[in-house]
GROMACS .gro file of C-alpha atoms in nm:
model
  426
    1MET     CA    1   0.776   1.103  -2.516
    2THR     CA    2   0.445   1.269  -2.425
    3ASP     CA    3   0.420   1.597  -2.234
    4ALA     CA    4   0.301   1.404  -1.932
    5GLN     CA    5   0.597   1.168  -1.948
    6LYS     CA    6   0.839   1.458  -1.980
    7THR     CA    7   0.685   1.620  -1.675
    8ALA     CA    8   0.700   1.291  -1.488
    9ALA     CA    9   1.066   1.247  -1.580
   10ASP     CA   10   1.154   1.602  -1.476
   11THR     CA   11   0.961   1.603  -1.149
   12THR     CA   12   1.156   1.511  -0.838
   13LEU     CA   13   0.987   1.222  -0.654
   14ARG     CA   14   0.906   1.327  -0.300
   15ALA     CA   15   0.850   1.058  -0.042
   16ALA     CA   16   0.655   1.113   0.277
   17GLY     CA   17   0.849   1.296   0.544
   18GLU     CA   18   1.075   1.479   0.302
   19SER     CA   19   1.057   1.855   0.271
   20PRO     CA   20   0.939   1.970  -0.070
   21PRO     CA   21   1.159   2.196  -0.280
   22ASP     CA   22   1.145   2.561  -0.183
   23PRO     CA   23   0.961   2.718  -0.353
   24ARG     CA   24   0.758   2.418  -0.460
   25PRO     CA   25   0.638   2.444  -0.820
   26ALA     CA   26   0.262   2.467  -0.854
   27PRO     CA   27   0.101   2.156  -1.002
   28VAL     CA   28  -0.002   2.181  -1.366
   29PRO     CA   29  -0.381   2.145  -1.406
   30LEU     CA   30  -0.466   1.849  -1.628
   31LEU     CA   31  -0.778   1.965  -1.809
   32GLU     CA   32  -0.813   1.745  -2.119
   33PRO     CA   33  -0.714   1.392  -2.220
   34ARG     CA   34  -0.428   1.386  -2.473
   35GLU     CA   35  -0.646   1.266  -2.760
   36GLY     CA   36  -0.966   1.429  -2.633
   37ILE     CA   37  -1.259   1.254  -2.466
   38PRO     CA   38  -1.305   0.912  -2.630
   39PRO     CA   39  -1.656   0.811  -2.737
   40VAL     CA   40  -1.846   0.586  -2.497
   41THR     CA   41  -1.839   0.226  -2.619
   42ALA     CA   42  -2.192   0.089  -2.573
   43THR     CA   43  -2.246  -0.161  -2.858
   44GLU     CA   44  -2.097  -0.501  -2.938
   45GLU     CA   45  -1.959  -0.366  -3.269
   46ALA     CA   46  -1.780  -0.077  -3.100
   47LEU     CA   47  -1.655  -0.310  -2.827
   48ALA     CA   48  -1.499  -0.541  -3.087
   49GLU     CA   49  -1.297  -0.246  -3.217
   50VAL     CA   50  -1.177  -0.161  -2.866
   51VAL     CA   51  -1.080  -0.524  -2.804
   52ALA     CA   52  -0.876  -0.531  -3.126
   53ALA     CA   53  -0.707  -0.199  -3.045
   54PHE     CA   54  -0.607  -0.302  -2.693
   55ALA     CA   55  -0.492  -0.645  -2.805
   56ALA     CA   56  -0.260  -0.472  -3.052
   57GLY     CA   57  -0.134  -0.222  -2.793
   58THR     CA   58   0.185  -0.262  -2.594
   59GLY     CA   59   0.290  -0.238  -2.232
   60PRO     CA   60   0.080  -0.210  -1.915
   61VAL     CA   61  -0.292  -0.130  -1.928
   62ALA     CA   62  -0.436   0.141  -1.704
   63VAL     CA   63  -0.778   0.028  -1.574
   64ASP     CA   64  -1.041   0.203  -1.365
   65ALA     CA   65  -1.411   0.157  -1.295
   66GLU     CA   66  -1.688   0.383  -1.172
   67ARG     CA   67  -1.972   0.255  -0.954
   68ALA     CA   68  -2.291   0.420  -0.828
   69SER     CA   69  -2.235   0.367  -0.456
   70GLY     CA   70  -2.501   0.541  -0.251
   71TYR     CA   71  -2.738   0.551  -0.548
   72ARG     CA   72  -2.785   0.193  -0.675
   73TYR     CA   73  -2.810  -0.148  -0.512
   74GLY     CA   74  -2.484  -0.341  -0.512
   75GLN     CA   75  -2.143  -0.245  -0.644
   76ARG     CA   76  -2.169  -0.307  -1.019
   77ALA     CA   77  -1.957  -0.106  -1.263
   78TYR     CA   78  -2.131   0.164  -1.466
   79LEU     CA   79  -1.825   0.279  -1.657
   80VAL     CA   80  -1.489   0.115  -1.728
   81GLN     CA   81  -1.190   0.324  -1.837
   82LEU     CA   82  -0.874   0.186  -1.998
   83ARG     CA   83  -0.560   0.324  -2.153
   84ARG     CA   84  -0.267   0.150  -2.323
   85GLU     CA   85   0.025   0.257  -2.538
   86GLY     CA   86  -0.075   0.220  -2.903
   87ALA     CA   87  -0.445   0.197  -2.823
   88GLY     CA   88  -0.516   0.527  -2.651
   89SER     CA   89  -0.801   0.556  -2.402
   90ALA     CA   90  -1.141   0.388  -2.404
   91LEU     CA   91  -1.459   0.445  -2.206
   92ILE     CA   92  -1.690   0.141  -2.197
   93ASP     CA   93  -2.049   0.131  -2.078
   94PRO     CA   94  -2.107  -0.205  -1.902
   95VAL     CA   95  -2.483  -0.148  -1.921
   96GLY     CA   96  -2.469  -0.166  -2.302
   97CYS     CA   97  -2.179  -0.414  -2.298
   98PRO     CA   98  -2.234  -0.632  -1.990
   99ASP     CA   99  -1.982  -0.900  -2.092
  100LEU     CA  100  -1.624  -0.772  -2.122
  101SER     CA  101  -1.460  -1.114  -2.103
  102ALA     CA  102  -1.323  -1.077  -2.457
  103LEU     CA  103  -1.153  -0.753  -2.354
  104GLY     CA  104  -1.027  -0.915  -2.037
  105GLU     CA  105  -0.876  -1.197  -2.238
  106ALA     CA  106  -0.724  -0.956  -2.490
  107ILE     CA  107  -0.529  -0.773  -2.218
  108GLY     CA  108  -0.517  -1.053  -1.961
  109ASP     CA  109  -0.147  -1.130  -2.005
  110ALA     CA  110  -0.049  -0.765  -1.971
  111GLU     CA  111   0.011  -0.599  -1.639
  112TRP     CA  112  -0.300  -0.409  -1.525
  113VAL     CA  113  -0.237  -0.078  -1.348
  114LEU     CA  114  -0.509   0.014  -1.098
  115HIS     CA  115  -0.535   0.257  -0.809
  116ALA     CA  116  -0.674   0.085  -0.497
  117ALA     CA  117  -0.721  -0.240  -0.690
  118THR     CA  118  -0.925  -0.422  -0.428
  119GLN     CA  119  -1.203  -0.165  -0.466
  120ASP     CA  120  -1.244  -0.218  -0.842
  121LEU     CA  121  -1.157  -0.585  -0.890
  122PRO     CA  122  -1.492  -0.724  -0.762
  123CYS     CA  123  -1.703  -0.522  -1.008
  124LEU     CA  124  -1.456  -0.589  -1.290
  125ARG     CA  125  -1.470  -0.962  -1.215
  126ASP     CA  126  -1.849  -0.949  -1.244
  127ILE     CA  127  -1.821  -0.834  -1.608
  128GLY     CA  128  -1.551  -1.083  -1.707
  129MET     CA  129  -1.232  -0.887  -1.645
  130VAL     CA  130  -0.976  -1.063  -1.425
  131PRO     CA  131  -0.605  -0.969  -1.433
  132SER     CA  132  -0.330  -1.227  -1.419
  133ARG     CA  133  -0.089  -0.966  -1.281
  134LEU     CA  134  -0.126  -0.608  -1.165
  135PHE     CA  135   0.039  -0.299  -1.023
  136ASP     CA  136  -0.156  -0.108  -0.756
  137THR     CA  137  -0.042   0.254  -0.746
  138GLU     CA  138  -0.214   0.323  -0.413
  139LEU     CA  139  -0.047   0.027  -0.242
  140ALA     CA  140   0.283   0.120  -0.405
  141GLY     CA  141   0.247   0.467  -0.255
  142ARG     CA  142   0.187   0.319   0.090
  143LEU     CA  143   0.493   0.096   0.067
  144ALA     CA  144   0.702   0.390  -0.056
  145GLY     CA  145   0.599   0.590   0.249
  146PHE     CA  146   0.374   0.856   0.101
  147ALA     CA  147   0.147   1.018   0.359
  148ARG     CA  148  -0.136   1.083   0.110
  149VAL     CA  149  -0.210   0.804  -0.135
  150GLY     CA  150  -0.531   0.913  -0.308
  151LEU     CA  151  -0.496   0.925  -0.685
  152GLY     CA  152  -0.512   1.305  -0.700
  153ALA     CA  153  -0.249   1.348  -0.430
  154MET     CA  154  -0.019   1.088  -0.586
  155VAL     CA  155  -0.042   1.236  -0.935
  156GLU     CA  156   0.029   1.580  -0.792
  157ASN     CA  157   0.318   1.480  -0.565
  158VAL     CA  158   0.484   1.237  -0.805
  159LEU     CA  159   0.411   1.376  -1.149
  160GLY     CA  160   0.336   1.741  -1.080
  161PHE     CA  161  -0.016   1.743  -1.228
  162ALA     CA  162  -0.345   1.840  -1.065
  163LEU     CA  163  -0.643   1.617  -1.142
  164GLU     CA  164  -0.996   1.753  -1.118
  165LYS     CA  165  -1.175   1.533  -0.863
  166GLY     CA  166  -1.519   1.692  -0.849
  167HIS     CA  167  -1.717   1.401  -0.992
  168SER     CA  168  -1.597   1.108  -0.781
  169ALA     CA  169  -1.925   1.070  -0.590
  170VAL     CA  170  -2.179   1.129  -0.867
  171ASP     CA  171  -2.444   0.882  -0.981
  172TRP     CA  172  -2.257   0.695  -1.255
  173SER     CA  173  -2.574   0.506  -1.349
  174THR     CA  174  -2.699   0.829  -1.509
  175ARG     CA  175  -2.758   0.800  -1.884
  176PRO     CA  176  -2.638   0.968  -2.092
  177LEU     CA  177  -2.329   1.051  -1.890
  178PRO     CA  178  -2.252   1.426  -1.900
  179GLU     CA  179  -1.940   1.531  -2.086
  180PRO     CA  180  -1.765   1.674  -1.775
  181TRP     CA  181  -1.803   1.336  -1.606
  182LEU     CA  182  -1.659   1.156  -1.908
  183ARG     CA  183  -1.364   1.397  -1.913
  184TYR     CA  184  -1.301   1.328  -1.545
  185ALA     CA  185  -1.324   0.952  -1.606
  186ALA     CA  186  -1.080   0.960  -1.898
  187LEU     CA  187  -0.832   1.169  -1.697
  188ASP     CA  188  -0.833   0.909  -1.420
  189VAL     CA  189  -0.641   0.668  -1.646
  190GLU     CA  190  -0.450   0.935  -1.838
  191LEU     CA  191  -0.140   0.929  -1.617
  192LEU     CA  192  -0.181   0.596  -1.440
  193VAL     CA  193   0.099   0.423  -1.633
  194ASP     CA  194   0.326   0.728  -1.587
  195LEU     CA  195   0.256   0.709  -1.214
  196ARG     CA  196   0.327   0.336  -1.214
  197ASP     CA  197   0.666   0.386  -1.380
  198ALA     CA  198   0.770   0.659  -1.137
  199LEU     CA  199   0.663   0.455  -0.834
  200GLU     CA  200   0.843   0.147  -0.959
  201GLU     CA  201   1.160   0.352  -0.978
  202GLU     CA  202   1.106   0.488  -0.629
  203LEU     CA  203   1.040   0.144  -0.482
  204GLU     CA  204   1.352   0.013  -0.653
  205GLN     CA  205   1.558   0.292  -0.495
  206GLN     CA  206   1.412   0.214  -0.152
  207GLY     CA  207   1.476  -0.160  -0.189
  208LYS     CA  208   1.102  -0.234  -0.168
  209LEU     CA  209   1.015  -0.330  -0.525
  210GLU     CA  210   1.017  -0.704  -0.454
  211TRP     CA  211   0.792  -0.641  -0.154
  212ALA     CA  212   0.545  -0.462  -0.379
  213ARG     CA  213   0.554  -0.742  -0.636
  214GLN     CA  214   0.465  -0.996  -0.369
  215GLU     CA  215   0.176  -0.778  -0.254
  216PHE     CA  216   0.046  -0.733  -0.609
  217ALA     CA  217   0.069  -1.107  -0.677
  218ALA     CA  218  -0.130  -1.180  -0.361
  219ILE     CA  219  -0.407  -0.940  -0.469
  220ALA     CA  220  -0.425  -1.089  -0.818
  221ALA     CA  221  -0.441  -1.444  -0.680
  222ALA     CA  222  -0.695  -1.375  -0.403
  223PRO     CA  223  -1.034  -1.549  -0.449
  224PRO     CA  224  -1.356  -1.351  -0.420
  225PRO     CA  225  -1.445  -1.292  -0.053
  226PRO     CA  226  -1.718  -1.517   0.088
  227PRO     CA  227  -2.060  -1.364   0.160
  228ARG     CA  228  -2.065  -1.176   0.489
  229LYS     CA  229  -2.236  -1.366   0.774
  230ASP     CA  230  -2.527  -1.180   0.934
  231PRO     CA  231  -2.472  -0.854   0.743
  232TRP     CA  232  -2.756  -0.690   0.940
  233ARG     CA  233  -2.525  -0.680   1.241
  234ARG     CA  234  -2.325  -0.408   1.064
  235THR     CA  235  -2.619  -0.165   1.080
  236SER     CA  236  -2.485   0.174   1.189
  237GLY     CA  237  -2.579   0.240   1.552
  238MET     CA  238  -2.609  -0.131   1.632
  239HIS     CA  239  -2.407  -0.078   1.949
  240LYS     CA  240  -2.718   0.083   2.105
  241VAL     CA  241  -2.923  -0.235   2.056
  242ARG     CA  242  -2.878  -0.457   2.361
  243ARG     CA  243  -3.179  -0.688   2.389
  244ARG     CA  244  -3.230  -0.991   2.167
  245ARG     CA  245  -3.586  -0.889   2.075
  246GLN     CA  246  -3.455  -0.554   1.958
  247MET     CA  247  -3.186  -0.731   1.756
  248ALA     CA  248  -3.460  -0.934   1.589
  249VAL     CA  249  -3.631  -0.608   1.484
  250VAL     CA  250  -3.307  -0.488   1.327
  251ARG     CA  251  -3.270  -0.818   1.143
  252GLU     CA  252  -3.629  -0.814   1.011
  253LEU     CA  253  -3.620  -0.449   0.904
  254TRP     CA  254  -3.275  -0.485   0.747
  255THR     CA  255  -3.390  -0.790   0.548
  256ALA     CA  256  -3.713  -0.623   0.434
  257ARG     CA  257  -3.522  -0.310   0.332
  258ASP     CA  258  -3.266  -0.514   0.140
  259GLU     CA  259  -3.539  -0.691  -0.058
  260VAL     CA  260  -3.703  -0.360  -0.151
  261ALA     CA  261  -3.369  -0.202  -0.243
  262GLN     CA  262  -3.270  -0.495  -0.461
  263ARG     CA  263  -3.608  -0.496  -0.635
  264ARG     CA  264  -3.596  -0.122  -0.702
  265ASP     CA  265  -3.219  -0.118  -0.772
  266VAL     CA  266  -3.152   0.165  -0.530
  267SER     CA  267  -2.913   0.201  -0.239
  268PRO     CA  268  -3.065   0.053   0.080
  269GLY     CA  269  -3.002   0.381   0.260
  270LYS     CA  270  -3.238   0.554   0.019
  271VAL     CA  271  -3.515   0.309   0.112
  272LEU     CA  272  -3.479   0.335   0.491
  273SER     CA  273  -3.193   0.478   0.696
  274ASP     CA  274  -2.992   0.275   0.944
  275SER     CA  275  -3.084   0.526   1.214
  276ALA     CA  276  -3.455   0.463   1.148
  277ILE     CA  277  -3.404   0.088   1.181
  278VAL     CA  278  -3.228   0.134   1.516
  279GLU     CA  279  -3.499   0.372   1.643
  280ALA     CA  280  -3.768   0.116   1.561
  281ALA     CA  281  -3.569  -0.158   1.732
  282LEU     CA  282  -3.525   0.045   2.049
  283SER     CA  283  -3.891   0.155   2.059
  284LEU     CA  284  -4.062  -0.171   1.953
  285PRO     CA  285  -4.369   0.022   1.826
  286PRO     CA  286  -4.697  -0.172   1.868
  287ASN     CA  287  -4.858  -0.033   1.551
  288SER     CA  288  -4.789   0.176   1.241
  289HIS     CA  289  -4.926   0.490   1.408
  290ALA     CA  290  -4.660   0.464   1.678
  291LEU     CA  291  -4.400   0.380   1.414
  292ALA     CA  292  -4.489   0.699   1.220
  293GLY     CA  293  -4.390   0.905   1.524
  294LEU     CA  294  -4.031   0.779   1.522
  295PRO     CA  295  -3.742   0.961   1.350
  296GLY     CA  296  -3.699   0.831   0.997
  297PHE     CA  297  -4.065   0.733   0.959
  298GLY     CA  298  -4.201   1.083   0.911
  299HIS     CA  299  -4.503   1.236   0.742
  300ARG     CA  300  -4.361   1.189   0.392
  301MET     CA  301  -4.377   0.811   0.427
  302GLY     CA  302  -4.694   0.662   0.279
  303ARG     CA  303  -4.933   0.438   0.469
  304ARG     CA  304  -4.838   0.128   0.268
  305GLN     CA  305  -4.470   0.183   0.345
  306LEU     CA  306  -4.541   0.225   0.715
  307GLU     CA  307  -4.746  -0.094   0.715
  308GLN     CA  308  -4.463  -0.275   0.538
  309TRP     CA  309  -4.210  -0.172   0.804
  310GLN     CA  310  -4.455  -0.237   1.088
  311ALA     CA  311  -4.511  -0.588   0.953
  312ALA     CA  312  -4.135  -0.648   0.988
  313VAL     CA  313  -4.147  -0.522   1.348
  314ASP     CA  314  -4.448  -0.745   1.418
  315ARG     CA  315  -4.263  -1.049   1.281
  316ALA     CA  316  -3.981  -0.984   1.527
  317ARG     CA  317  -4.225  -0.932   1.814
  318ALA     CA  318  -4.389  -1.268   1.736
  319LEU     CA  319  -4.070  -1.477   1.744
  320SER     CA  320  -4.018  -1.725   2.020
  321GLU     CA  321  -3.718  -1.689   2.250
  322SER     CA  322  -3.534  -1.968   2.070
  323GLU     CA  323  -3.572  -1.787   1.737
  324LEU     CA  324  -3.418  -1.462   1.857
  325PRO     CA  325  -3.061  -1.380   1.743
  326GLN     CA  326  -2.783  -1.429   1.990
  327PRO     CA  327  -2.605  -1.118   2.121
  328GLY     CA  328  -2.291  -1.075   1.918
  329GLN     CA  329  -2.136  -1.300   1.660
  330PRO     CA  330  -1.931  -1.607   1.747
  331LEU     CA  331  -1.573  -1.497   1.767
  332ASN     CA  332  -1.347  -1.627   1.495
  333GLY     CA  333  -1.018  -1.558   1.661
  334PRO     CA  334  -0.901  -1.383   1.978
  335PRO     CA  335  -1.124  -1.156   2.189
  336PRO     CA  336  -1.098  -0.776   2.162
  337PRO     CA  337  -0.757  -0.661   2.291
  338ARG     CA  338  -0.919  -0.438   2.556
  339SER     CA  339  -1.028  -0.751   2.741
  340TRP     CA  340  -0.692  -0.929   2.730
  341ALA     CA  341  -0.559  -0.782   3.055
  342ASP     CA  342  -0.844  -0.948   3.246
  343LYS     CA  343  -0.866  -1.271   3.047
  344ASP     CA  344  -0.494  -1.341   3.001
  345PRO     CA  345  -0.245  -1.084   3.136
  346VAL     CA  346   0.050  -1.274   2.993
  347ALA     CA  347  -0.101  -1.261   2.643
  348ALA     CA  348  -0.169  -0.890   2.693
  349ALA     CA  349   0.199  -0.839   2.775
  350ARG     CA  350   0.300  -1.034   2.463
  351LEU     CA  351   0.071  -0.819   2.249
  352SER     CA  352   0.209  -0.499   2.397
  353ALA     CA  353   0.567  -0.607   2.326
  354ALA     CA  354   0.480  -0.723   1.974
  355ARG     CA  355   0.297  -0.402   1.890
  356ALA     CA  356   0.587  -0.190   2.012
  357ALA     CA  357   0.833  -0.389   1.800
  358VAL     CA  358   0.616  -0.366   1.487
  359THR     CA  359   0.564   0.008   1.537
  360ALA     CA  360   0.935   0.073   1.568
  361LEU     CA  361   1.020  -0.130   1.258
  362ALA     CA  362   0.742   0.029   1.053
  363GLU     CA  363   0.875   0.374   1.140
  364GLN     CA  364   1.226   0.265   1.050
  365LEU     CA  365   1.108   0.129   0.712
  366ASN     CA  366   0.883   0.433   0.649
  367LEU     CA  367   0.562   0.245   0.578
  368PRO     CA  368   0.229   0.194   0.758
  369GLN     CA  369   0.221  -0.070   1.032
  370GLU     CA  370  -0.076  -0.247   0.871
  371ASN     CA  371   0.123  -0.293   0.550
  372LEU     CA  372   0.420  -0.433   0.737
  373ILE     CA  373   0.195  -0.695   0.903
  374THR     CA  374  -0.179  -0.687   0.964
  375PRO     CA  375  -0.284  -0.613   1.325
  376ASP     CA  376  -0.518  -0.914   1.316
  377THR     CA  377  -0.226  -1.146   1.239
  378VAL     CA  378  -0.026  -1.003   1.531
  379ARG     CA  379  -0.324  -1.049   1.765
  380ARG     CA  380  -0.379  -1.411   1.659
  381LEU     CA  381  -0.010  -1.491   1.701
  382CYS     CA  382   0.005  -1.335   2.049
  383TRP     CA  383  -0.318  -1.498   2.169
  384GLU     CA  384  -0.212  -1.847   2.058
  385PRO     CA  385   0.167  -1.844   2.019
  386PRO     CA  386   0.364  -2.153   1.923
  387ALA     CA  387   0.480  -2.365   2.216
  388ALA     CA  388   0.841  -2.281   2.136
  389PRO     CA  389   0.841  -1.929   1.988
  390THR     CA  390   1.141  -1.960   1.761
  391GLU     CA  391   1.187  -1.753   1.451
  392GLU     CA  392   1.098  -2.059   1.242
  393SER     CA  393   0.780  -2.144   1.435
  394VAL     CA  394   0.664  -1.782   1.429
  395ALA     CA  395   0.730  -1.768   1.055
  396ALA     CA  396   0.512  -2.075   1.006
  397VAL     CA  397   0.225  -1.916   1.200
  398LEU     CA  398   0.253  -1.594   1.001
  399ALA     CA  399   0.252  -1.784   0.673
  400GLY     CA  400  -0.057  -1.974   0.787
  401HIS     CA  401  -0.236  -1.642   0.832
  402GLY     CA  402  -0.145  -1.527   0.481
  403ALA     CA  403   0.159  -1.310   0.547
  404ARG     CA  404   0.382  -1.260   0.246
  405ARG     CA  405   0.742  -1.377   0.236
  406TRP     CA  406   0.885  -1.027   0.267
  407GLN     CA  407   0.665  -0.955   0.569
  408ILE     CA  408   0.776  -1.276   0.740
  409GLU     CA  409   1.140  -1.197   0.674
  410GLN     CA  410   1.100  -0.854   0.832
  411VAL     CA  411   0.887  -0.928   1.137
  412ALA     CA  412   0.940  -1.294   1.235
  413PRO     CA  413   1.267  -1.228   1.424
  414LEU     CA  414   1.129  -0.938   1.627
  415LEU     CA  415   0.795  -1.108   1.696
  416ALA     CA  416   0.971  -1.422   1.816
  417GLU     CA  417   1.176  -1.206   2.052
  418ALA     CA  418   0.860  -1.030   2.175
  419LEU     CA  419   0.693  -1.364   2.248
  420ARG     CA  420   0.993  -1.483   2.447
  421ALA     CA  421   1.015  -1.163   2.652
  422ASP     CA  422   0.953  -1.201   3.026
  423PRO     CA  423   0.654  -0.980   3.114
  424ASP     CA  424   0.790  -0.938   3.469
  425ALA     CA  425   1.136  -0.831   3.353
  426GLY     CA  426   1.238  -0.473   3.410
   0.00000   0.00000   0.00000
């Protein structure tokens, strides 16, 4: 048994809401990986050795990935970290080794242990790594009722170790990667399997382990999300833009910025800020001189850049009325709940009763409401309930919206009761 495992075994698991021991022992700083910082794997020959080592290893595989969010275009992985019993830890550079499908196949049948899996799975999928089954330590922490579920907080509260988290937001596309960053990256998978084992035990004690398994299976089976429709509408500050012509300016500037960012492989925000796009949309500048006077288009911006952005504004100004974007996106589902009281008071009463029932049960089960059942599913059910809101009909609606079996078993009875409640009673 390793020192970390001994500490994990000796540390009392503390769920959210429980008082810690008094006095609470200080967490032990985790400063170095057990076998030291592994070399960065950046060649096909070195990758073949890692594949062989992890194929020969045993048990779950801890997996993590580092991206360069805020620095580079897109969400590609710039470092992949793994650890497995019998194989030790590995740090792999996806720039030098862009195809990790052989590694994915070598460990594919094993359980992958990730923290906040949905954040890393898209970039891992892009380099050929797709798990057949997984254990998400962040989601496990939520189901177990922990108030703080970041990796550092979980490792500290569950295992009694303090992880150094100072490099989480650095530019991981930097080459060569500095040694302190590599140490941080290796430590991120150092205790992930230990954390998994302790959380599995806790979930078992709480009677929630099967719930977690259903959640993990749903994540592993989920297809890649479809491309977002009209992503320019998510520009920060968009709520200030009311007129369709102004919306067209946002669309043109957003599209031009995205093309430049993709070509230069930099974060779009480093090319032009969202606030600058909104300012231009609100002002509708007639020329580049006027554009230069707006916030975000200051003196440091060159003439060619200004002309590029002004050309986008001019394209929007030249559009016919029929070519302008419509205000707001077509609703796929019920309207915002704040409008229900006016549109359908009876539906608003159903939603109020359903929300109250879900809140009470979530508190009783000591887990977040959104993990018990997603708010969107509750809204859709209450806006268009089954004609006869029985437990069986409600369960069918919930299943149609992707609710897991354990969620349906917990909430279908109380939601059916909420739908049947008389809004004028009492």
